[in-house]
CSV table of C-alpha atoms in Angstrom, one decimal:
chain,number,residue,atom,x,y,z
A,1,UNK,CA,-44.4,88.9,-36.1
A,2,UNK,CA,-46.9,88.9,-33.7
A,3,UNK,CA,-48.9,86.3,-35.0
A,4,UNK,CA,-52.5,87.7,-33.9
A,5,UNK,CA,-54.6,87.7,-36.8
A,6,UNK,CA,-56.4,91.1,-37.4
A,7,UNK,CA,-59.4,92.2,-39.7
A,8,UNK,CA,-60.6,95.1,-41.2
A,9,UNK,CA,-63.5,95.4,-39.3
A,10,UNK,CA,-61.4,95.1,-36.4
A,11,UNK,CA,-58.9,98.1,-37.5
A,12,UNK,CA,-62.1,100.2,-38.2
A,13,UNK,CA,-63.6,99.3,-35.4
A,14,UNK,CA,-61.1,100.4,-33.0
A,15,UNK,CA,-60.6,103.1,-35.0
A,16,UNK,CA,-64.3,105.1,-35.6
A,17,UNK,CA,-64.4,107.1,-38.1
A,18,UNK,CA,-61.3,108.9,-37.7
A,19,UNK,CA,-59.9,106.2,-40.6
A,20,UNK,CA,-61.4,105.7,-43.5
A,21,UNK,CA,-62.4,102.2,-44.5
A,22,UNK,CA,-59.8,101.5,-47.3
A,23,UNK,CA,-56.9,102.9,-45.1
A,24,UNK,CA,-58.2,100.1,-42.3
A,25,UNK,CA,-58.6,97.3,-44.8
A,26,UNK,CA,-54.8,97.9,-46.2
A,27,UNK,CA,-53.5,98.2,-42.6
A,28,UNK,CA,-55.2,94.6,-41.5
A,29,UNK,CA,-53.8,93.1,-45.2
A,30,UNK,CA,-50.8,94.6,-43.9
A,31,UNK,CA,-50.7,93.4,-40.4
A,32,UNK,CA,-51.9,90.0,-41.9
A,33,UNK,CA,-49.3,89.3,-44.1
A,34,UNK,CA,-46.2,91.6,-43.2
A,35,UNK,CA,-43.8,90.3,-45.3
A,36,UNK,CA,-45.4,91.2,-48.8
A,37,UNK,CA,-45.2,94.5,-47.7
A,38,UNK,CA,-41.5,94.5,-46.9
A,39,UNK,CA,-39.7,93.6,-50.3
A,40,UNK,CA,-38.9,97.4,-51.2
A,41,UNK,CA,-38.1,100.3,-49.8
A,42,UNK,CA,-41.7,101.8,-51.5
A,43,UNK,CA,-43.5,99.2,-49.9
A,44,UNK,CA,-42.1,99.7,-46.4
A,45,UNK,CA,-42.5,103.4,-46.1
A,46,UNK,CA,-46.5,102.8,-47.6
A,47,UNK,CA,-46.7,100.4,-44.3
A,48,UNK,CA,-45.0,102.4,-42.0
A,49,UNK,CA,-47.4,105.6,-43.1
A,50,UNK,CA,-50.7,103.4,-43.0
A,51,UNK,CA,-49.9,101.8,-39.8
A,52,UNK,CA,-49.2,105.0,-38.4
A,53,UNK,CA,-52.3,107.0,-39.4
A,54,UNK,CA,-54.3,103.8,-37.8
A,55,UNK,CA,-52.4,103.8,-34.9
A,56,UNK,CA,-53.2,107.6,-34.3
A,57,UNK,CA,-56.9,106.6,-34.3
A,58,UNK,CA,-56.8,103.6,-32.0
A,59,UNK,CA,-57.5,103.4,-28.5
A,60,UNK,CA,-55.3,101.4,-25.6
A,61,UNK,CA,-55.8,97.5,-25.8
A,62,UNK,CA,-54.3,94.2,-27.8
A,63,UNK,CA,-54.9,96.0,-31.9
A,64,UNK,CA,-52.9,99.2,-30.4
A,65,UNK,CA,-50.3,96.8,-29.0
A,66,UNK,CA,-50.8,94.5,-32.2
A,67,UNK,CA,-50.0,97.6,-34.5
A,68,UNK,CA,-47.2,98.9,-32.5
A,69,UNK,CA,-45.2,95.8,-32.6
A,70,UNK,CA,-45.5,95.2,-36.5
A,71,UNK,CA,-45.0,99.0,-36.7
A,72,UNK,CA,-41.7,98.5,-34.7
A,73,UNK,CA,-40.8,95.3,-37.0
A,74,UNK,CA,-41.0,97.0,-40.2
A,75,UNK,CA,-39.2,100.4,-39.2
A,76,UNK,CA,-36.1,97.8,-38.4
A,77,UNK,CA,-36.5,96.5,-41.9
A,78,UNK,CA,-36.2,100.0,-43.0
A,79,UNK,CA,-33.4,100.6,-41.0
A,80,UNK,CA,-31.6,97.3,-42.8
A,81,UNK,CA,-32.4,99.1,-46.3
A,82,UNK,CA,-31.4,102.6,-45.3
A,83,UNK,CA,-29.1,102.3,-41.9
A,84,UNK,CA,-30.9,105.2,-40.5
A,85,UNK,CA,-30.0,105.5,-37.0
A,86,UNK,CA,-33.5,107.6,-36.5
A,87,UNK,CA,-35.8,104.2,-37.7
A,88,UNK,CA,-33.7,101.7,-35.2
A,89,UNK,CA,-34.3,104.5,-32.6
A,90,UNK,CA,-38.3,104.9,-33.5
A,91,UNK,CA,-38.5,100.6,-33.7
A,92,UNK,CA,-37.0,100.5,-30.1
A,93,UNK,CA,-39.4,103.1,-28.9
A,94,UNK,CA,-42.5,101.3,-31.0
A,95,UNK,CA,-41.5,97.8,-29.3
A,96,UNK,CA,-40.9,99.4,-25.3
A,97,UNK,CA,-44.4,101.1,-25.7
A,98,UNK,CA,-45.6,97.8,-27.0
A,99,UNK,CA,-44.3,95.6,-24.0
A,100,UNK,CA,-45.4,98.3,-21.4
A,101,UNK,CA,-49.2,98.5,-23.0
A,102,UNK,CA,-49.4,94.6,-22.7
A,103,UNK,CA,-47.7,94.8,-19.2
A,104,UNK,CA,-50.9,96.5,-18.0
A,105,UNK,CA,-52.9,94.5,-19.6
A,106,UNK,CA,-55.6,92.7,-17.2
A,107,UNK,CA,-54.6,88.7,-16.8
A,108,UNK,CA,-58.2,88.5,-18.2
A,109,UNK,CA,-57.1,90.5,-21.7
A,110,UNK,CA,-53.8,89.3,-22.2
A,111,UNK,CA,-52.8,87.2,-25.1
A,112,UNK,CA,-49.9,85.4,-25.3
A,113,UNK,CA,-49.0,86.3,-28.6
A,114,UNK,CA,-48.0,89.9,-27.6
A,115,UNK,CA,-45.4,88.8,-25.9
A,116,UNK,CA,-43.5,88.3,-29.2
A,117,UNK,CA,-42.7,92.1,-28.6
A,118,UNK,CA,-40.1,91.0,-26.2
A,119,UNK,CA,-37.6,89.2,-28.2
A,120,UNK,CA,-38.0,92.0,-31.2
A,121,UNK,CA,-37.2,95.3,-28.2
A,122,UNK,CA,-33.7,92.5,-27.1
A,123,UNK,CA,-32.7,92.1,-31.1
A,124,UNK,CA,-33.5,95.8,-30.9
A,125,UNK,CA,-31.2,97.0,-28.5
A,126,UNK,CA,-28.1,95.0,-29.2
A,127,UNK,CA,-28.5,95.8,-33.0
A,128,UNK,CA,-27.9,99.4,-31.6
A,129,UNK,CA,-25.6,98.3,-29.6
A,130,UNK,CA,-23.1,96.9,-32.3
A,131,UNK,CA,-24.2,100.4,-34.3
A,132,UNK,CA,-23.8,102.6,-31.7
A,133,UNK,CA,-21.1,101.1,-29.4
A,134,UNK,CA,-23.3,101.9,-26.7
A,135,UNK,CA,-22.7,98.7,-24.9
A,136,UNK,CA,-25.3,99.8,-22.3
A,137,UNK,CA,-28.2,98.8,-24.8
A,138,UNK,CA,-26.6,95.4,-25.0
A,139,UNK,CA,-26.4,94.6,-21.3
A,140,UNK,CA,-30.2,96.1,-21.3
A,141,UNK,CA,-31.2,93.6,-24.1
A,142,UNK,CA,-29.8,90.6,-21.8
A,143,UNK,CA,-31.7,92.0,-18.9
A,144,UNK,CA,-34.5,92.1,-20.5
A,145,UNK,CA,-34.1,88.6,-22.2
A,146,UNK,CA,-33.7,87.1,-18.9
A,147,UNK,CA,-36.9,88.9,-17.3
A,148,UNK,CA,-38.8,87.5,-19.9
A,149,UNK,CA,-37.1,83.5,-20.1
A,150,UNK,CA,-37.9,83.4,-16.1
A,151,UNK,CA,-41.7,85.0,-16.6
A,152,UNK,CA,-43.1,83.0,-19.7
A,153,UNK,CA,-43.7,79.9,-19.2
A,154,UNK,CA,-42.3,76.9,-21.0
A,155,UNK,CA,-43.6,76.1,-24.6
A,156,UNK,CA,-44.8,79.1,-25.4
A,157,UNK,CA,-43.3,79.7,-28.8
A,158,UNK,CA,-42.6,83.6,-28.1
A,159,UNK,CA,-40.3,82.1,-25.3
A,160,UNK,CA,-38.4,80.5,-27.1
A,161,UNK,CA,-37.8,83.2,-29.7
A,162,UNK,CA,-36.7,85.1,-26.4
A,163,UNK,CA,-34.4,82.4,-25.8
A,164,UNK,CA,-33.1,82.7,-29.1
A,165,UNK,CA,-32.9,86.4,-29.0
A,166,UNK,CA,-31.2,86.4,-25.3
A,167,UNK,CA,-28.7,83.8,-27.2
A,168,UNK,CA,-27.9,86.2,-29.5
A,169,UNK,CA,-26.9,88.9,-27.1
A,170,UNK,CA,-24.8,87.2,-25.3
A,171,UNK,CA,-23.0,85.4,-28.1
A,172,UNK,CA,-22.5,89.3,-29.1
A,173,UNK,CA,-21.1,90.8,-25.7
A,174,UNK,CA,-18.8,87.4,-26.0
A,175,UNK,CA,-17.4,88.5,-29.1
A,176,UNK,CA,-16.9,92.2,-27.5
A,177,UNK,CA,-16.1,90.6,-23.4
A,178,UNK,CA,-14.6,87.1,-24.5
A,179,UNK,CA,-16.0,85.5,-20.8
A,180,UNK,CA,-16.6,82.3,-22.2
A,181,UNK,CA,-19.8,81.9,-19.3
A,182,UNK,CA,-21.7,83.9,-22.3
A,183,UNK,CA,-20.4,81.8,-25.3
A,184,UNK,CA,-21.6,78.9,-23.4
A,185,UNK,CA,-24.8,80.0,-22.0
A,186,UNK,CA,-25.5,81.7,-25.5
A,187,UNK,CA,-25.0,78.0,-27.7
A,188,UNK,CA,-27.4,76.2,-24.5
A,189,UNK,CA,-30.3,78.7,-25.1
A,190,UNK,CA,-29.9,78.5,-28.7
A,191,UNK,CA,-30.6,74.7,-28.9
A,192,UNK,CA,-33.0,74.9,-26.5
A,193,UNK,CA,-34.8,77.4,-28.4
A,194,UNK,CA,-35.2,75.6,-31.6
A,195,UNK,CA,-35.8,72.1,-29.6
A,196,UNK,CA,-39.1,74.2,-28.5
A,197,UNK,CA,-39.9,76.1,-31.6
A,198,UNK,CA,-42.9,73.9,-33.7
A,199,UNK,CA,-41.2,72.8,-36.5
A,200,UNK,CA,-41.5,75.8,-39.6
A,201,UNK,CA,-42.7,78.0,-37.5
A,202,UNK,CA,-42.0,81.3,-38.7
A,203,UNK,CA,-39.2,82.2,-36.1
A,204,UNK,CA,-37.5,79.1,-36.8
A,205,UNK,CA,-35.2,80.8,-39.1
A,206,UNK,CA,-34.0,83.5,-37.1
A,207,UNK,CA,-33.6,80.8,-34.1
A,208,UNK,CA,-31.3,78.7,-36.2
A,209,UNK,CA,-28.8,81.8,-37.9
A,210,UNK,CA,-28.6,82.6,-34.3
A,211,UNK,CA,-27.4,79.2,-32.8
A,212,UNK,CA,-25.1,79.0,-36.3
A,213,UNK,CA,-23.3,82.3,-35.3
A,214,UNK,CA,-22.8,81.0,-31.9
A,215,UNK,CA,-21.4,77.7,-33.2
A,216,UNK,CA,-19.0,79.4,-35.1
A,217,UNK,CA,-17.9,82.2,-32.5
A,218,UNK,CA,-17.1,78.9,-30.7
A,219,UNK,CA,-14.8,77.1,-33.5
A,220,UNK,CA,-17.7,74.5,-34.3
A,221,UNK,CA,-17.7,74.9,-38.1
A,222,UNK,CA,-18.6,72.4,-39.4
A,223,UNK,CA,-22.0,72.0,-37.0
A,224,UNK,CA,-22.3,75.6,-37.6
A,225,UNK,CA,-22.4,75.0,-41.4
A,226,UNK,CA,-25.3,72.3,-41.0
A,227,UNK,CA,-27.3,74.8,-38.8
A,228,UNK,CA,-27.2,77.8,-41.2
A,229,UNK,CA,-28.4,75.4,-44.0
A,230,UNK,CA,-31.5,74.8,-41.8
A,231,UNK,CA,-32.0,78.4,-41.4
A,232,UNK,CA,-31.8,79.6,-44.9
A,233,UNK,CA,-34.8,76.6,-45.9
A,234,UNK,CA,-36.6,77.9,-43.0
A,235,UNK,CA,-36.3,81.1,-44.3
A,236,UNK,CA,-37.5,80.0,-47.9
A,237,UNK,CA,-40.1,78.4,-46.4
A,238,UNK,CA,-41.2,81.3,-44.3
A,239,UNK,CA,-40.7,84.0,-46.9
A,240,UNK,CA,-38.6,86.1,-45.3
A,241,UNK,CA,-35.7,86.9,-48.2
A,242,UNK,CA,-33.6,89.1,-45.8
A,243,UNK,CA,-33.1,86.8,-43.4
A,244,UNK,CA,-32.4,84.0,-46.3
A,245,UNK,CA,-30.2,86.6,-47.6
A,246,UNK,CA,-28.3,87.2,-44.2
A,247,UNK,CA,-27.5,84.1,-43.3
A,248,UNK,CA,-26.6,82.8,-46.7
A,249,UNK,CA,-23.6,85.4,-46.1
A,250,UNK,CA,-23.0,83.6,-42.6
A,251,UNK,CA,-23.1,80.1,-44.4
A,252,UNK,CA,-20.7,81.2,-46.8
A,253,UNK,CA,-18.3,82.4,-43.9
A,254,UNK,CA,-18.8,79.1,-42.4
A,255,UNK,CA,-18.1,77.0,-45.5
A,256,UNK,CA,-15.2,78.9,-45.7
A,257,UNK,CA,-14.1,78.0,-42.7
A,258,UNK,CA,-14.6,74.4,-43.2
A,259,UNK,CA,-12.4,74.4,-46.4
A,260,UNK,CA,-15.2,74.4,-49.1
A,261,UNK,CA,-14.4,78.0,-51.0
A,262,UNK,CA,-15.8,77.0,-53.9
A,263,UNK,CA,-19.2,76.3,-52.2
A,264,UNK,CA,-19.0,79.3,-50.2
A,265,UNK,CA,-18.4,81.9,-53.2
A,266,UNK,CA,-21.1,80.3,-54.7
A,267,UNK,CA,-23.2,81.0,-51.4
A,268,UNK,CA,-21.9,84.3,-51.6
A,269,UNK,CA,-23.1,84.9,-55.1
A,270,UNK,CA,-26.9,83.3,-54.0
A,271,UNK,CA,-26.6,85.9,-51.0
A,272,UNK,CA,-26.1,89.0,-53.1
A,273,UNK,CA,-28.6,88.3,-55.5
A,274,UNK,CA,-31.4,88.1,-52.8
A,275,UNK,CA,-29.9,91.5,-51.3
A,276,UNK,CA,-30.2,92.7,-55.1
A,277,UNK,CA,-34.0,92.0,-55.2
A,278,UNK,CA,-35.3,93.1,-52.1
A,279,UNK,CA,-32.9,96.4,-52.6
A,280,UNK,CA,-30.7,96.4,-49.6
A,281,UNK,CA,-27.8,97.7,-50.8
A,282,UNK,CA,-25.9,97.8,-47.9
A,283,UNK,CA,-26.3,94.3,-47.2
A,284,UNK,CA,-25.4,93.6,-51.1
A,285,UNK,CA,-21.8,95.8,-50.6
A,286,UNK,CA,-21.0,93.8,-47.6
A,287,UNK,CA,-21.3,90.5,-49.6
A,288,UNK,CA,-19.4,91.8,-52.3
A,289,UNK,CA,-16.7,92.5,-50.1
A,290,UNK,CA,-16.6,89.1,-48.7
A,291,UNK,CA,-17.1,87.4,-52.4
A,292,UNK,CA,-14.2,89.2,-53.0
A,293,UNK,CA,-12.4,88.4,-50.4
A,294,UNK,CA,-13.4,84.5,-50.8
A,295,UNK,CA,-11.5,84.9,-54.8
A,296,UNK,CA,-8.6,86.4,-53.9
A,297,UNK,CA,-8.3,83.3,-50.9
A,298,UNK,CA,-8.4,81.0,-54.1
A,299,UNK,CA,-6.3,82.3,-56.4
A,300,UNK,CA,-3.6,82.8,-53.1
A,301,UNK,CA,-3.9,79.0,-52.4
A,302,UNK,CA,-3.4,78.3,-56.3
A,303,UNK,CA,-0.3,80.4,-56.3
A,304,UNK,CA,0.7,78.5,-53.4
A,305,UNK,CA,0.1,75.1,-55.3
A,306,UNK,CA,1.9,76.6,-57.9
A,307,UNK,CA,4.6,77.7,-56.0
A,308,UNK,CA,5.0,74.3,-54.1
A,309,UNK,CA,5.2,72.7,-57.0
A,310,UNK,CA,8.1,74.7,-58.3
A,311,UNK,CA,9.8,73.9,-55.4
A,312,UNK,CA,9.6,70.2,-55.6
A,313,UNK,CA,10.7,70.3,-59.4
């Protein structure tokens, strides 16, 4: 999120009287505290409709920019629950009228917490990308990512969640490319991103899943395992239960990987339930496929136990 705190006297001031005063009040509760309204698809489609209506009302500046980049971040949550092509498409267009409003913002009026739109528009476009195929949205992402590294300046915490996002893409066109520059480059930026995240900030999470994916696409396990653990307690901590939920399904890939099937089924299992109670059901059918894919693995090695042991009778 963007992280710039907004009021209802703000939302009703920038919007007249064109919105009435409880529609205002429940679109600053909203813009205050977007995760609690993100934990059905009910609650999403009620944020996505109030933010709109305010939106509608309200004039160029930071609250428009403010709104449009929560509006953005909420229509990609609806895409997880739904995998409507038409909400990533509408989030994309939300976050590049975002960036282009703060763009022209006068040095004197621009806050740095808008820039936060940035690393949502590059997770964005290569989510599309990987839906689409359209590998053109991916390259875009990474020319965006590095506009943005080379323009913010260092410690600013929404660079470093462009780091992180600019990590991701690249770790992505390295699994589609295999030019081992991007694997490389991706795993750099995604330490360096969480060395200048605060500690628990609310991007932490994300940051970490990222660098974890990397670390495996690289062989590195067993870091990779450690990482993702850090990223699912920032998560907790954060409460954001899809990305808990998402990278609990990486950590069990990762365990796997290392050996430790037991632990990762049992990861598995932890992951589906938190799909199950936010209702994404296509992220619960993916890790049921991979639970079950994680049993039959075990009861293959036990017939191969068994087998061996056959053998040497």
């Amino acid at each position: 999120m963007t992280g710039d705190r907004t009021t209802g006297a703000e939302v009703t001031g920038a919007a007249g009287h064109e919105i009435d005063t409880a529609t205002a009040l429940h679109a600053a509760e909203i813009l205050e505290s977007p995760h609690g309204f993100r934990s059905s698809l009910e609650q999403v489609d009620d944020a996505i409709d109030t933010l709109s209506k305010v939106l509608s009302a309200t004039p160029p500046g930071p609250l428009r920019i403010t709104i449009l980049s929560n509006l953005g971040l909420i229509r990609m949550v609806r895409f997880q629950l739904t995998a409507s092509l038409t909400e990533l498409d509408s989030a994309i267009s939300c976050f590049k009228e975002a960036h282009s409003a703060h763009a022209a913002q006068p040095p004197q009026d621009s806050r740095p917490e808008l820039s936060a739109t940035i690393p949502n528009l590059i997770s964005a476009l290569h989510t599309r990308a990987e839906v689409t195929g359209d590998w053109d949205d991916l390259d875009e992402a990474i020319a965006w990512g590095r506009e943005a590294v080379v323009r913010m300046p260092p410690g600013l915490s929404q660079r470093a969640a462009a780091l992180a996002s600019l990590s991701s893409a690249l770790r992505i066109r390295y699994e589609r490319s295999q030019y081992e520059g991007d694997l490389t480059e991706a795993i750099d930026l995604g330490r360096q991103a969480t060395v200048d995240l605060p500690e628990h900030h609310p991007r932490q999470g994300s940051v970490l899943s990222n660098l974890g994916s990397a670390l495996m696409a690289a062989g590195l396990a067993e870091e990779s395992v450690a990482v993702y653990e850090k990223a699912v307690a920032e998560f907790a901590t954060s409460g954001n239960r899809h990305g808990r939920a998402r990278t609990l399904n990486n950590l069990a890939g990762a365990l796997i990987q290392t050996g430790r099937v037991d632990a990762a089924a049992e990861t598995y299992r932890a992951a589906l339930r938190e799909f199950q109670e936010v209702g994404d059901q296509a992220g619960g059918d993916r890790v049921r496929k991979n639970l079950a894919a994680s049993a039959a693995m075990v009861k293959g090695a036990g017939a191969d136990a068994s087998g061996a042991r056959g053998d040497a009778g």
